Amino acid sequence: MPSYVNPFTGQTIQPSQVGYESLTIATDTILQWPVNGNDNLVVANIIDVTASVANLKLYLPAATQVSVGQSVLINNIGANTFTVVKSDGATISAITSGISKYIYLTNNATTAGTWTSVTFGAGTSAANAATLAGYGLTALSTTLNQAYGVVTYYSNTTLTAADRAEFAVWAGGVGAFTLPSAASVGNNWFCIISNNGTGILTLTPQGTDTINGNASQQLQLTESLVIVSNGTGWNTFGYGRSNAFAYTQLALNVTGGTLTLTSPQAANTIQGYSGILTSNQIVVVPSTVQLYAVTNNTTGAFSFTMKTAGVGATVVVPQGNSLVLISDGTNVYNAASGSASSITALTLGNGSLAVPSLKFSGDVNSGLYLPSSGTLGFVIGNALAGSFTAAGFTATNGIAGGTF
């Protein structure tokens, strides 16, 4: 079909058009092009339409009377939906309340023509909440809301990036959660963990990652926390401690030197230390009142000392021993050192040359043990120095410094 063209460029243009029209319709309405003197119900550049009843039709005029590219912006400012249709009644677009449609002609070869519509905008725009919802978020109507998906575990598991913002509930016996690599999930990944099971739940990082500076974190029954990645390790907050199972355990591998415990580390009443010492080990606890049960499972011919940062009493914990220690904020004491009592009977293990049953804090390699029934052995430097039996005393290396 012929179109209006620019006499200077030869390109298709729209004919002269009315800029704005405001219409209120109560019945199906036929529009006309503003040519040949038409001035009633014309197709303006912009039309504000109010439909007094629902489901009315707004007819566009014949497509053959204008050029391709002819366009109109129709805005529904009323409460009822109406439909814009071609001259033959075929639907172009339904326009709901508050919505604007930009409609333009792409082919005028027929009277009805070919029209395209674009949602030009709404009076108030709204994002699709369901599309935006991700980990820790859920869509309620048109809004985003916080959500913690509850997942119950009965066997050991490794958490992944997809567990972000999850509420992980442990419901088994003794178990373990392996955390994802902090570097892989990045800074700000978090998970809520609760131990609702029947045994201790241990949280273990991967690689060189730590939790509050520790190699692992234990949750007693009914305990919970929020664990957050900082990109290189893990921190926790909101730690809910059990009233029934108040003690937690710190397990550290040490090699010697001075180790100053962090506040989260020192909060563990039960502390176990292992590793091969290459120098004397000093563990510095915070200057506060606390009770510690310390086990020294280190090896190597070096001492293991517990102290505060101040100048006060210290305690040496022998290798292979466990001691209950008291800190008054300045001094560290052996809780049993000031007690006075009598023992009517004491039963020891059989022991061995390597680990005598009765030994001394100053020399754990010398003492007494039971080589066999009815024999009492004397150990010096992990070697048999002599023994008593019912037949008498035997000196393994003879008598030094005199004779009988």
mmCIF file of C-alpha atoms in Angstrom:
data_model
loop_
_atom_site.group_PDB
_atom_site.id
_atom_site.type_symbol
_atom_site.label_atom_id
_atom_site.label_comp_id
_atom_site.label_asym_id
_atom_site.label_seq_id
_atom_site.Cartn_x
_atom_site.Cartn_y
_atom_site.Cartn_z
ATOM 1 C CA MET A 1 0.000 0.000 0.000
ATOM 2 C CA PRO A 2 1.180 3.570 -0.546
ATOM 3 C CA SER A 3 2.602 5.444 2.404
ATOM 4 C CA TYR A 4 3.302 9.035 3.276
ATOM 5 C CA VAL A 5 6.871 9.924 2.353
ATOM 6 C CA ASN A 6 9.206 12.819 3.033
ATOM 7 C CA PRO A 7 9.577 14.786 -0.232
ATOM 8 C CA PHE A 8 13.180 15.551 0.595
ATOM 9 C CA THR A 9 14.390 12.047 1.705
ATOM 10 C CA GLY A 10 11.767 9.755 0.192
ATOM 11 C CA GLN A 11 11.478 7.909 3.515
ATOM 12 C CA THR A 12 8.188 6.835 5.099
ATOM 13 C CA ILE A 13 6.720 9.257 7.650
ATOM 14 C CA GLN A 14 3.565 9.521 9.712
ATOM 15 C CA PRO A 15 0.929 11.988 8.566
ATOM 16 C CA SER A 16 0.154 14.974 10.770
ATOM 17 C CA GLN A 17 -1.290 13.731 14.045
ATOM 18 C CA VAL A 18 -3.086 15.018 17.156
ATOM 19 C CA GLY A 19 -0.730 15.122 20.118
ATOM 20 C CA TYR A 20 -3.064 14.110 22.962
ATOM 21 C CA GLU A 21 -6.584 12.739 23.454
ATOM 22 C CA SER A 22 -8.491 11.888 26.632
ATOM 23 C CA LEU A 23 -11.319 9.400 26.141
ATOM 24 C CA THR A 24 -13.993 7.981 28.401
ATOM 25 C CA ILE A 25 -15.736 5.015 26.808
ATOM 26 C CA ALA A 26 -18.854 3.163 27.920
ATOM 27 C CA THR A 27 -19.270 0.971 24.796
ATOM 28 C CA ASP A 28 -17.037 -0.525 22.149
ATOM 29 C CA THR A 29 -15.462 2.448 20.381
ATOM 30 C CA ILE A 30 -14.085 2.906 16.839
ATOM 31 C CA LEU A 31 -11.242 5.399 16.420
ATOM 32 C CA GLN A 32 -10.396 7.286 13.218
ATOM 33 C CA TRP A 33 -7.271 8.831 11.808
ATOM 34 C CA PRO A 34 -7.052 12.620 12.189
ATOM 35 C CA VAL A 35 -7.085 13.221 8.411
ATOM 36 C CA ASN A 36 -9.643 14.790 6.113
ATOM 37 C CA GLY A 37 -10.832 17.059 8.930
ATOM 38 C CA ASN A 38 -11.733 14.263 11.404
ATOM 39 C CA ASP A 39 -11.688 15.634 14.938
ATOM 40 C CA ASN A 40 -13.822 13.143 16.887
ATOM 41 C CA LEU A 41 -12.442 9.972 18.548
ATOM 42 C CA VAL A 42 -9.144 10.364 16.724
ATOM 43 C CA VAL A 43 -5.936 8.363 17.124
ATOM 44 C CA ALA A 44 -3.646 10.824 18.909
ATOM 45 C CA ASN A 45 0.014 10.334 19.757
ATOM 46 C CA ILE A 46 -0.992 9.750 23.361
ATOM 47 C CA ILE A 47 -4.456 8.619 24.474
ATOM 48 C CA ASP A 48 -5.585 8.397 28.100
ATOM 49 C CA VAL A 49 -8.529 6.011 28.256
ATOM 50 C CA THR A 50 -11.064 5.433 31.017
ATOM 51 C CA ALA A 51 -13.414 2.487 30.452
ATOM 52 C CA SER A 52 -16.549 2.814 32.575
ATOM 53 C CA VAL A 53 -17.286 -0.927 32.246
ATOM 54 C CA ALA A 54 -15.015 -3.928 31.796
ATOM 55 C CA ASN A 55 -14.100 -5.806 28.619
ATOM 56 C CA LEU A 56 -14.763 -3.027 26.109
ATOM 57 C CA LYS A 57 -13.019 -2.901 22.719
ATOM 58 C CA LEU A 58 -11.150 0.061 21.258
ATOM 59 C CA TYR A 59 -10.921 -0.310 17.445
ATOM 60 C CA LEU A 60 -8.018 1.168 15.499
ATOM 61 C CA PRO A 61 -8.881 2.488 11.992
ATOM 62 C CA ALA A 62 -7.932 0.901 8.680
ATOM 63 C CA ALA A 63 -4.190 0.297 8.377
ATOM 64 C CA THR A 64 -4.264 1.125 4.651
ATOM 65 C CA GLN A 65 -4.892 4.794 5.369
ATOM 66 C CA VAL A 66 -1.528 5.457 7.071
ATOM 67 C CA SER A 67 2.124 4.588 6.724
ATOM 68 C CA VAL A 68 3.953 1.730 8.416
ATOM 69 C CA GLY A 69 5.434 3.059 11.618
ATOM 70 C CA GLN A 70 2.194 4.791 12.594
ATOM 71 C CA SER A 71 2.123 4.583 16.384
ATOM 72 C CA VAL A 72 0.049 5.419 19.437
ATOM 73 C CA LEU A 73 0.666 5.270 23.187
ATOM 74 C CA ILE A 74 -2.519 4.167 24.987
ATOM 75 C CA ASN A 75 -2.664 4.520 28.758
ATOM 76 C CA ASN A 76 -5.398 2.896 30.877
ATOM 77 C CA ILE A 77 -6.091 5.427 33.616
ATOM 78 C CA GLY A 78 -9.333 3.767 34.694
ATOM 79 C CA ALA A 79 -10.126 0.734 36.853
ATOM 80 C CA ASN A 80 -11.394 -1.585 34.096
ATOM 81 C CA THR A 81 -9.448 -3.562 31.504
ATOM 82 C CA PHE A 82 -10.176 -2.909 27.837
ATOM 83 C CA THR A 83 -8.786 -4.437 24.618
ATOM 84 C CA VAL A 84 -7.252 -2.636 21.663
ATOM 85 C CA VAL A 85 -8.230 -4.421 18.421
ATOM 86 C CA LYS A 86 -7.621 -4.104 14.682
ATOM 87 C CA SER A 87 -10.305 -2.750 12.370
ATOM 88 C CA ASP A 88 -11.535 -6.335 11.857
ATOM 89 C CA GLY A 89 -11.833 -6.976 15.627
ATOM 90 C CA ALA A 90 -8.686 -9.109 16.007
ATOM 91 C CA THR A 91 -6.949 -8.498 19.329
ATOM 92 C CA ILE A 92 -3.772 -6.399 19.421
ATOM 93 C CA SER A 93 -3.406 -6.069 23.197
ATOM 94 C CA ALA A 94 -5.463 -6.067 26.411
ATOM 95 C CA ILE A 95 -4.582 -3.134 28.647
ATOM 96 C CA THR A 96 -5.141 -3.506 32.382
ATOM 97 C CA SER A 97 -5.571 -0.674 34.860
ATOM 98 C CA GLY A 98 -2.466 1.496 35.287
ATOM 99 C CA ILE A 99 -0.673 0.010 32.262
ATOM 100 C CA SER A 100 0.457 1.788 29.080
ATOM 101 C CA LYS A 101 0.912 0.109 25.690
ATOM 102 C CA TYR A 102 2.967 1.446 22.820
ATOM 103 C CA ILE A 103 1.324 0.145 19.603
ATOM 104 C CA TYR A 104 2.787 0.603 16.114
ATOM 105 C CA LEU A 105 1.999 -0.564 12.559
ATOM 106 C CA THR A 106 4.480 -2.863 10.818
ATOM 107 C CA ASN A 107 2.512 -3.808 7.679
ATOM 108 C CA ASN A 108 -0.327 -1.897 5.950
ATOM 109 C CA ALA A 109 -0.914 -4.280 3.032
ATOM 110 C CA THR A 110 -4.369 -5.151 4.381
ATOM 111 C CA THR A 111 -7.138 -3.149 5.986
ATOM 112 C CA ALA A 112 -6.557 -4.828 9.352
ATOM 113 C CA GLY A 113 -2.777 -4.509 9.038
ATOM 114 C CA THR A 114 -0.107 -5.986 11.254
ATOM 115 C CA TRP A 115 0.440 -4.320 14.621
ATOM 116 C CA THR A 116 2.995 -4.790 17.377
ATOM 117 C CA SER A 117 2.553 -3.771 21.007
ATOM 118 C CA VAL A 118 5.096 -3.118 23.749
ATOM 119 C CA THR A 119 4.347 -2.617 27.427
ATOM 120 C CA PHE A 120 5.712 0.873 27.679
ATOM 121 C CA GLY A 121 5.439 1.165 31.447
ATOM 122 C CA ALA A 122 3.177 1.142 34.432
ATOM 123 C CA GLY A 123 2.094 3.900 36.748
ATOM 124 C CA THR A 124 4.100 2.119 39.462
ATOM 125 C CA SER A 125 6.628 -0.455 38.303
ATOM 126 C CA ALA A 126 7.153 -3.685 40.268
ATOM 127 C CA ALA A 127 9.893 -6.288 39.943
ATOM 128 C CA ASN A 128 9.045 -9.973 39.734
ATOM 129 C CA ALA A 129 9.784 -11.091 43.299
ATOM 130 C CA ALA A 130 9.689 -14.792 42.413
ATOM 131 C CA THR A 131 12.396 -14.262 39.794
ATOM 132 C CA LEU A 132 14.585 -12.300 42.205
ATOM 133 C CA ALA A 133 14.285 -14.755 45.106
ATOM 134 C CA GLY A 134 17.506 -16.670 45.816
ATOM 135 C CA TYR A 135 19.248 -18.343 48.769
ATOM 136 C CA GLY A 136 17.743 -17.043 52.011
ATOM 137 C CA LEU A 137 14.912 -15.199 50.235
ATOM 138 C CA THR A 138 11.353 -16.143 49.323
ATOM 139 C CA ALA A 139 8.640 -14.347 47.359
ATOM 140 C CA LEU A 140 5.446 -13.447 49.224
ATOM 141 C CA SER A 141 3.105 -11.824 46.723
ATOM 142 C CA THR A 142 5.203 -9.053 45.130
ATOM 143 C CA THR A 143 7.777 -8.681 47.916
ATOM 144 C CA LEU A 144 11.006 -10.440 48.866
ATOM 145 C CA ASN A 145 11.201 -11.833 52.403
ATOM 146 C CA GLN A 146 13.878 -13.577 54.452
ATOM 147 C CA ALA A 147 13.647 -17.351 54.603
ATOM 148 C CA TYR A 148 15.808 -20.028 56.237
ATOM 149 C CA GLY A 149 15.189 -23.382 54.610
ATOM 150 C CA VAL A 150 15.258 -26.093 57.311
ATOM 151 C CA VAL A 151 17.154 -29.246 56.266
ATOM 152 C CA THR A 152 17.480 -32.184 58.677
ATOM 153 C CA TYR A 153 20.578 -34.406 58.545
ATOM 154 C CA TYR A 154 20.995 -37.890 60.035
ATOM 155 C CA SER A 155 24.426 -38.804 58.656
ATOM 156 C CA ASN A 156 27.762 -37.042 58.142
ATOM 157 C CA THR A 157 27.652 -34.520 55.312
ATOM 158 C CA THR A 158 29.724 -31.931 53.474
ATOM 159 C CA LEU A 159 28.049 -28.557 53.124
ATOM 160 C CA THR A 160 28.308 -26.795 49.752
ATOM 161 C CA ALA A 161 27.743 -23.355 48.253
ATOM 162 C CA ALA A 162 24.094 -24.315 47.666
ATOM 163 C CA ASP A 163 23.574 -24.527 51.453
ATOM 164 C CA ARG A 164 23.898 -20.730 51.828
ATOM 165 C CA ALA A 165 21.392 -19.359 54.382
ATOM 166 C CA GLU A 166 20.294 -22.906 55.240
ATOM 167 C CA PHE A 167 19.139 -23.929 58.711
ATOM 168 C CA ALA A 168 20.981 -27.252 59.029
ATOM 169 C CA VAL A 169 19.558 -29.398 61.838
ATOM 170 C CA TRP A 170 21.550 -32.406 63.061
ATOM 171 C CA ALA A 171 19.256 -35.227 64.239
ATOM 172 C CA GLY A 172 21.654 -38.196 64.418
ATOM 173 C CA GLY A 173 24.073 -39.477 67.059
ATOM 174 C CA VAL A 174 27.748 -38.525 67.101
ATOM 175 C CA GLY A 175 28.365 -36.879 63.732
ATOM 176 C CA ALA A 176 30.278 -34.361 61.667
ATOM 177 C CA PHE A 177 29.666 -31.570 59.164
ATOM 178 C CA THR A 178 32.534 -30.773 56.788
ATOM 179 C CA LEU A 179 32.428 -27.136 55.793
ATOM 180 C CA PRO A 180 33.052 -25.995 52.230
ATOM 181 C CA SER A 181 36.311 -24.268 51.440
ATOM 182 C CA ALA A 182 35.968 -20.658 52.621
ATOM 183 C CA ALA A 183 37.709 -19.476 49.459
ATOM 184 C CA SER A 184 35.288 -21.404 47.229
ATOM 185 C CA VAL A 185 32.114 -19.954 48.782
ATOM 186 C CA GLY A 186 33.635 -16.508 49.314
ATOM 187 C CA ASN A 187 33.186 -13.779 51.868
ATOM 188 C CA ASN A 188 29.696 -13.641 53.538
ATOM 189 C CA TRP A 189 28.494 -17.227 52.888
ATOM 190 C CA PHE A 190 26.699 -18.348 56.039
ATOM 191 C CA CYS A 191 24.766 -21.271 57.484
ATOM 192 C CA ILE A 192 22.795 -21.774 60.705
ATOM 193 C CA ILE A 193 23.585 -25.074 62.435
ATOM 194 C CA SER A 194 21.726 -26.681 65.344
ATOM 195 C CA ASN A 195 22.475 -29.946 67.139
ATOM 196 C CA ASN A 196 19.126 -31.548 67.900
ATOM 197 C CA GLY A 197 20.611 -35.054 67.872
ATOM 198 C CA THR A 198 21.806 -37.430 70.568
ATOM 199 C CA GLY A 199 25.587 -36.938 70.266
ATOM 200 C CA ILE A 200 28.283 -34.331 69.731
ATOM 201 C CA LEU A 201 28.332 -32.687 66.288
ATOM 202 C CA THR A 202 31.798 -31.656 65.063
ATOM 203 C CA LEU A 203 32.221 -28.921 62.448
ATOM 204 C CA THR A 204 35.445 -29.364 60.467
ATOM 205 C CA PRO A 205 36.867 -26.912 57.886
ATOM 206 C CA GLN A 206 38.823 -27.935 54.814
ATOM 207 C CA GLY A 207 42.522 -27.416 54.129
ATOM 208 C CA THR A 208 44.102 -24.704 56.270
ATOM 209 C CA ASP A 209 40.763 -23.050 57.128
ATOM 210 C CA THR A 210 40.000 -22.578 60.833
ATOM 211 C CA ILE A 211 36.918 -21.771 62.914
ATOM 212 C CA ASN A 212 37.562 -18.827 65.233
ATOM 213 C CA GLY A 213 41.214 -19.829 64.957
ATOM 214 C CA ASN A 214 40.500 -23.451 65.944
ATOM 215 C CA ALA A 215 40.928 -26.617 63.911
ATOM 216 C CA SER A 216 37.286 -27.579 64.556
ATOM 217 C CA GLN A 217 34.167 -26.634 66.519
ATOM 218 C CA GLN A 218 31.990 -28.982 68.564
ATOM 219 C CA LEU A 219 28.298 -28.518 69.259
ATOM 220 C CA GLN A 220 26.910 -30.260 72.315
ATOM 221 C CA LEU A 221 23.305 -31.398 72.459
ATOM 222 C CA THR A 222 20.824 -28.491 71.930
ATOM 223 C CA GLU A 223 23.633 -26.070 70.995
ATOM 224 C CA SER A 224 23.506 -23.919 67.870
ATOM 225 C CA LEU A 225 25.413 -21.169 66.063
ATOM 226 C CA VAL A 226 25.688 -19.177 62.854
ATOM 227 C CA ILE A 227 28.884 -19.823 60.919
ATOM 228 C CA VAL A 228 30.119 -17.219 58.413
ATOM 229 C CA SER A 229 32.900 -17.349 55.830
ATOM 230 C CA ASN A 230 35.326 -14.438 55.617
ATOM 231 C CA GLY A 231 36.833 -15.796 52.396
ATOM 232 C CA THR A 232 39.868 -17.367 54.081
ATOM 233 C CA GLY A 233 38.349 -19.036 57.157
ATOM 234 C CA TRP A 234 35.311 -19.172 59.426
ATOM 235 C CA ASN A 235 33.861 -17.098 62.253
ATOM 236 C CA THR A 236 30.786 -17.770 64.363
ATOM 237 C CA PHE A 237 28.202 -15.747 66.261
ATOM 238 C CA GLY A 238 25.003 -16.411 68.149
ATOM 239 C CA TYR A 239 26.517 -19.441 69.900
ATOM 240 C CA GLY A 240 23.781 -20.922 72.083
ATOM 241 C CA ARG A 241 25.424 -23.025 74.801
ATOM 242 C CA SER A 242 23.760 -25.998 76.416
ATOM 243 C CA ASN A 243 22.736 -25.760 80.062
ATOM 244 C CA ALA A 244 22.853 -29.520 80.473
ATOM 245 C CA PHE A 245 26.114 -30.139 78.578
ATOM 246 C CA ALA A 246 28.162 -27.053 79.355
ATOM 247 C CA TYR A 247 31.656 -28.294 78.519
ATOM 248 C CA THR A 248 33.282 -28.031 75.125
ATOM 249 C CA GLN A 249 36.651 -29.328 73.970
ATOM 250 C CA LEU A 250 39.561 -27.583 72.298
ATOM 251 C CA ALA A 251 41.892 -29.819 70.294
ATOM 252 C CA LEU A 252 45.112 -28.187 69.101
ATOM 253 C CA ASN A 253 48.285 -29.447 67.473
ATOM 254 C CA VAL A 254 51.351 -27.607 68.810
ATOM 255 C CA THR A 255 55.066 -27.765 68.027
ATOM 256 C CA GLY A 256 56.569 -25.479 70.657
ATOM 257 C CA GLY A 257 57.045 -21.797 71.330
ATOM 258 C CA THR A 258 54.410 -19.506 72.851
ATOM 259 C CA LEU A 259 50.738 -19.887 71.957
ATOM 260 C CA THR A 260 48.282 -17.231 73.196
ATOM 261 C CA LEU A 261 44.755 -18.582 73.218
ATOM 262 C CA THR A 262 41.994 -16.487 71.674
ATOM 263 C CA SER A 263 38.834 -15.842 73.692
ATOM 264 C CA PRO A 264 36.833 -18.495 71.751
ATOM 265 C CA GLN A 265 39.659 -21.017 72.272
ATOM 266 C CA ALA A 266 39.939 -20.265 75.989
ATOM 267 C CA ALA A 267 36.173 -20.685 76.381
ATOM 268 C CA ASN A 268 36.682 -24.459 76.039
ATOM 269 C CA THR A 269 36.980 -25.955 79.523
ATOM 270 C CA ILE A 270 38.417 -29.241 78.259
ATOM 271 C CA GLN A 271 41.644 -28.771 76.295
ATOM 272 C CA GLY A 272 43.732 -31.416 74.565
ATOM 273 C CA TYR A 273 47.140 -30.739 73.037
ATOM 274 C CA SER A 274 49.053 -33.015 70.685
ATOM 275 C CA GLY A 275 51.960 -32.748 68.269
ATOM 276 C CA ILE A 276 55.742 -33.176 68.273
ATOM 277 C CA LEU A 277 57.464 -30.472 70.307
ATOM 278 C CA THR A 278 60.666 -29.014 68.910
ATOM 279 C CA SER A 279 61.032 -26.569 71.821
ATOM 280 C CA ASN A 280 59.401 -25.840 75.157
ATOM 281 C CA GLN A 281 55.690 -25.105 74.745
ATOM 282 C CA ILE A 282 54.040 -22.229 76.627
ATOM 283 C CA VAL A 283 50.261 -21.772 76.425
ATOM 284 C CA VAL A 284 49.011 -18.354 77.560
ATOM 285 C CA VAL A 285 45.377 -18.212 78.765
ATOM 286 C CA PRO A 286 43.376 -14.963 79.105
ATOM 287 C CA SER A 287 43.710 -12.969 82.324
ATOM 288 C CA THR A 288 40.341 -14.023 83.669
ATOM 289 C CA VAL A 289 38.949 -16.537 86.148
ATOM 290 C CA GLN A 290 38.500 -19.908 84.505
ATOM 291 C CA LEU A 291 38.750 -23.637 85.111
ATOM 292 C CA TYR A 292 40.642 -25.840 82.640
ATOM 293 C CA ALA A 293 41.035 -29.596 82.257
ATOM 294 C CA VAL A 294 44.259 -29.917 80.227
ATOM 295 C CA THR A 295 45.650 -33.065 78.625
ATOM 296 C CA ASN A 296 49.222 -33.064 77.299
ATOM 297 C CA ASN A 297 49.485 -35.666 74.537
ATOM 298 C CA THR A 298 52.540 -34.072 72.933
ATOM 299 C CA THR A 299 55.798 -35.894 72.282
ATOM 300 C CA GLY A 300 59.362 -34.649 72.233
ATOM 301 C CA ALA A 301 61.724 -33.974 75.165
ATOM 302 C CA PHE A 302 60.363 -30.520 76.002
ATOM 303 C CA SER A 303 58.151 -29.037 78.692
ATOM 304 C CA PHE A 304 54.522 -27.912 78.408
ATOM 305 C CA THR A 305 53.541 -24.913 80.584
ATOM 306 C CA MET A 306 50.221 -23.151 81.185
ATOM 307 C CA LYS A 307 50.247 -19.509 82.334
ATOM 308 C CA THR A 308 48.505 -16.134 82.034
ATOM 309 C CA ALA A 309 49.932 -13.079 80.329
ATOM 310 C CA GLY A 310 50.842 -11.615 83.722
ATOM 311 C CA VAL A 311 53.758 -12.474 86.003
ATOM 312 C CA GLY A 312 52.295 -15.192 88.186
ATOM 313 C CA ALA A 313 52.373 -18.875 89.060
ATOM 314 C CA THR A 314 52.594 -21.366 86.212
ATOM 315 C CA VAL A 315 51.878 -25.081 85.907
ATOM 316 C CA VAL A 316 53.879 -27.644 83.959
ATOM 317 C CA VAL A 317 51.668 -30.413 82.570
ATOM 318 C CA PRO A 318 53.741 -33.599 82.095
ATOM 319 C CA GLN A 319 53.430 -35.472 78.835
ATOM 320 C CA GLY A 320 50.764 -38.166 78.930
ATOM 321 C CA ASN A 321 49.040 -36.491 81.889
ATOM 322 C CA SER A 322 45.788 -34.615 82.466
ATOM 323 C CA LEU A 323 45.503 -31.888 85.104
ATOM 324 C CA VAL A 324 42.663 -29.697 86.328
ATOM 325 C CA LEU A 325 43.962 -26.117 86.434
ATOM 326 C CA ILE A 326 42.561 -22.945 87.986
ATOM 327 C CA SER A 327 43.283 -19.447 86.684
ATOM 328 C CA ASP A 328 42.571 -16.495 88.976
ATOM 329 C CA GLY A 329 43.403 -13.994 86.241
ATOM 330 C CA THR A 330 47.071 -13.740 87.242
ATOM 331 C CA ASN A 331 48.168 -17.176 88.408
ATOM 332 C CA VAL A 332 47.552 -20.673 87.114
ATOM 333 C CA TYR A 333 47.360 -23.375 89.824
ATOM 334 C CA ASN A 334 47.104 -27.133 89.843
ATOM 335 C CA ALA A 335 43.645 -27.642 91.378
ATOM 336 C CA ALA A 336 44.869 -30.682 93.330
ATOM 337 C CA SER A 337 48.147 -29.199 94.608
ATOM 338 C CA GLY A 338 46.689 -27.742 97.798
ATOM 339 C CA SER A 339 44.577 -30.713 98.818
ATOM 340 C CA ALA A 340 45.345 -32.912 101.784
ATOM 341 C CA SER A 341 44.016 -36.463 101.926
ATOM 342 C CA SER A 342 44.965 -40.066 102.716
ATOM 343 C CA ILE A 343 44.687 -43.043 100.404
ATOM 344 C CA THR A 344 43.851 -46.441 101.858
ATOM 345 C CA ALA A 345 44.220 -48.279 98.562
ATOM 346 C CA LEU A 346 45.632 -47.321 95.152
ATOM 347 C CA THR A 347 45.447 -49.517 92.064
ATOM 348 C CA LEU A 348 47.757 -48.736 89.118
ATOM 349 C CA GLY A 349 47.951 -50.123 85.652
ATOM 350 C CA ASN A 350 50.690 -52.646 84.876
ATOM 351 C CA GLY A 351 52.749 -50.077 82.954
ATOM 352 C CA SER A 352 55.813 -50.825 80.881
ATOM 353 C CA LEU A 353 59.439 -49.815 80.476
ATOM 354 C CA ALA A 354 58.321 -47.109 78.036
ATOM 355 C CA VAL A 355 55.555 -45.842 80.320
ATOM 356 C CA PRO A 356 56.035 -46.790 83.999
ATOM 357 C CA SER A 357 52.894 -47.112 86.142
ATOM 358 C CA LEU A 358 54.345 -44.828 88.810
ATOM 359 C CA LYS A 359 56.484 -41.973 87.476
ATOM 360 C CA PHE A 360 57.424 -38.395 88.326
ATOM 361 C CA SER A 361 56.650 -35.001 86.841
ATOM 362 C CA GLY A 362 60.373 -34.250 86.690
ATOM 363 C CA ASP A 363 61.229 -37.563 84.954
ATOM 364 C CA VAL A 364 58.392 -39.474 83.310
ATOM 365 C CA ASN A 365 60.867 -42.117 82.049
ATOM 366 C CA SER A 366 61.769 -43.445 85.531
ATOM 367 C CA GLY A 367 59.563 -45.213 88.076
ATOM 368 C CA LEU A 368 57.917 -48.559 88.870
ATOM 369 C CA TYR A 369 55.959 -51.054 86.804
ATOM 370 C CA LEU A 370 54.734 -54.695 86.862
ATOM 371 C CA PRO A 371 56.779 -56.869 84.430
ATOM 372 C CA SER A 372 54.798 -59.987 85.408
ATOM 373 C CA SER A 373 52.669 -61.269 88.251
ATOM 374 C CA GLY A 374 54.631 -61.256 91.523
ATOM 375 C CA THR A 375 57.427 -59.036 90.182
ATOM 376 C CA LEU A 376 58.053 -55.348 90.868
ATOM 377 C CA GLY A 377 60.312 -53.673 88.306
ATOM 378 C CA PHE A 378 62.429 -50.539 88.740
ATOM 379 C CA VAL A 379 62.762 -48.369 85.627
ATOM 380 C CA ILE A 380 65.546 -45.853 85.053
ATOM 381 C CA GLY A 381 65.507 -43.993 81.721
ATOM 382 C CA ASN A 382 63.037 -46.511 80.260
ATOM 383 C CA ALA A 383 65.438 -49.390 81.041
ATOM 384 C CA LEU A 384 65.062 -52.138 83.685
ATOM 385 C CA ALA A 385 67.401 -51.265 86.579
ATOM 386 C CA GLY A 386 66.285 -54.055 88.918
ATOM 387 C CA SER A 387 63.352 -56.066 90.230
ATOM 388 C CA PHE A 388 61.896 -57.529 93.405
ATOM 389 C CA THR A 389 60.336 -60.995 93.573
ATOM 390 C CA ALA A 390 59.544 -63.313 96.487
ATOM 391 C CA ALA A 391 63.066 -64.702 96.081
ATOM 392 C CA GLY A 392 64.699 -61.314 96.644
ATOM 393 C CA PHE A 393 66.128 -58.362 94.737
ATOM 394 C CA THR A 394 67.919 -58.581 91.392
ATOM 395 C CA ALA A 395 70.140 -55.690 90.291
ATOM 396 C CA THR A 396 70.262 -55.728 86.506
ATOM 397 C CA ASN A 397 73.588 -53.904 86.225
ATOM 398 C CA GLY A 398 75.094 -54.928 89.585
ATOM 399 C CA ILE A 399 75.750 -52.809 92.624
ATOM 400 C CA ALA A 400 77.564 -49.523 92.126
ATOM 401 C CA GLY A 401 79.644 -48.008 94.935
ATOM 402 C CA GLY A 402 79.969 -51.055 97.207
ATOM 403 C CA THR A 403 79.136 -54.728 97.821
ATOM 404 C CA PHE A 404 76.854 -56.718 100.091
#
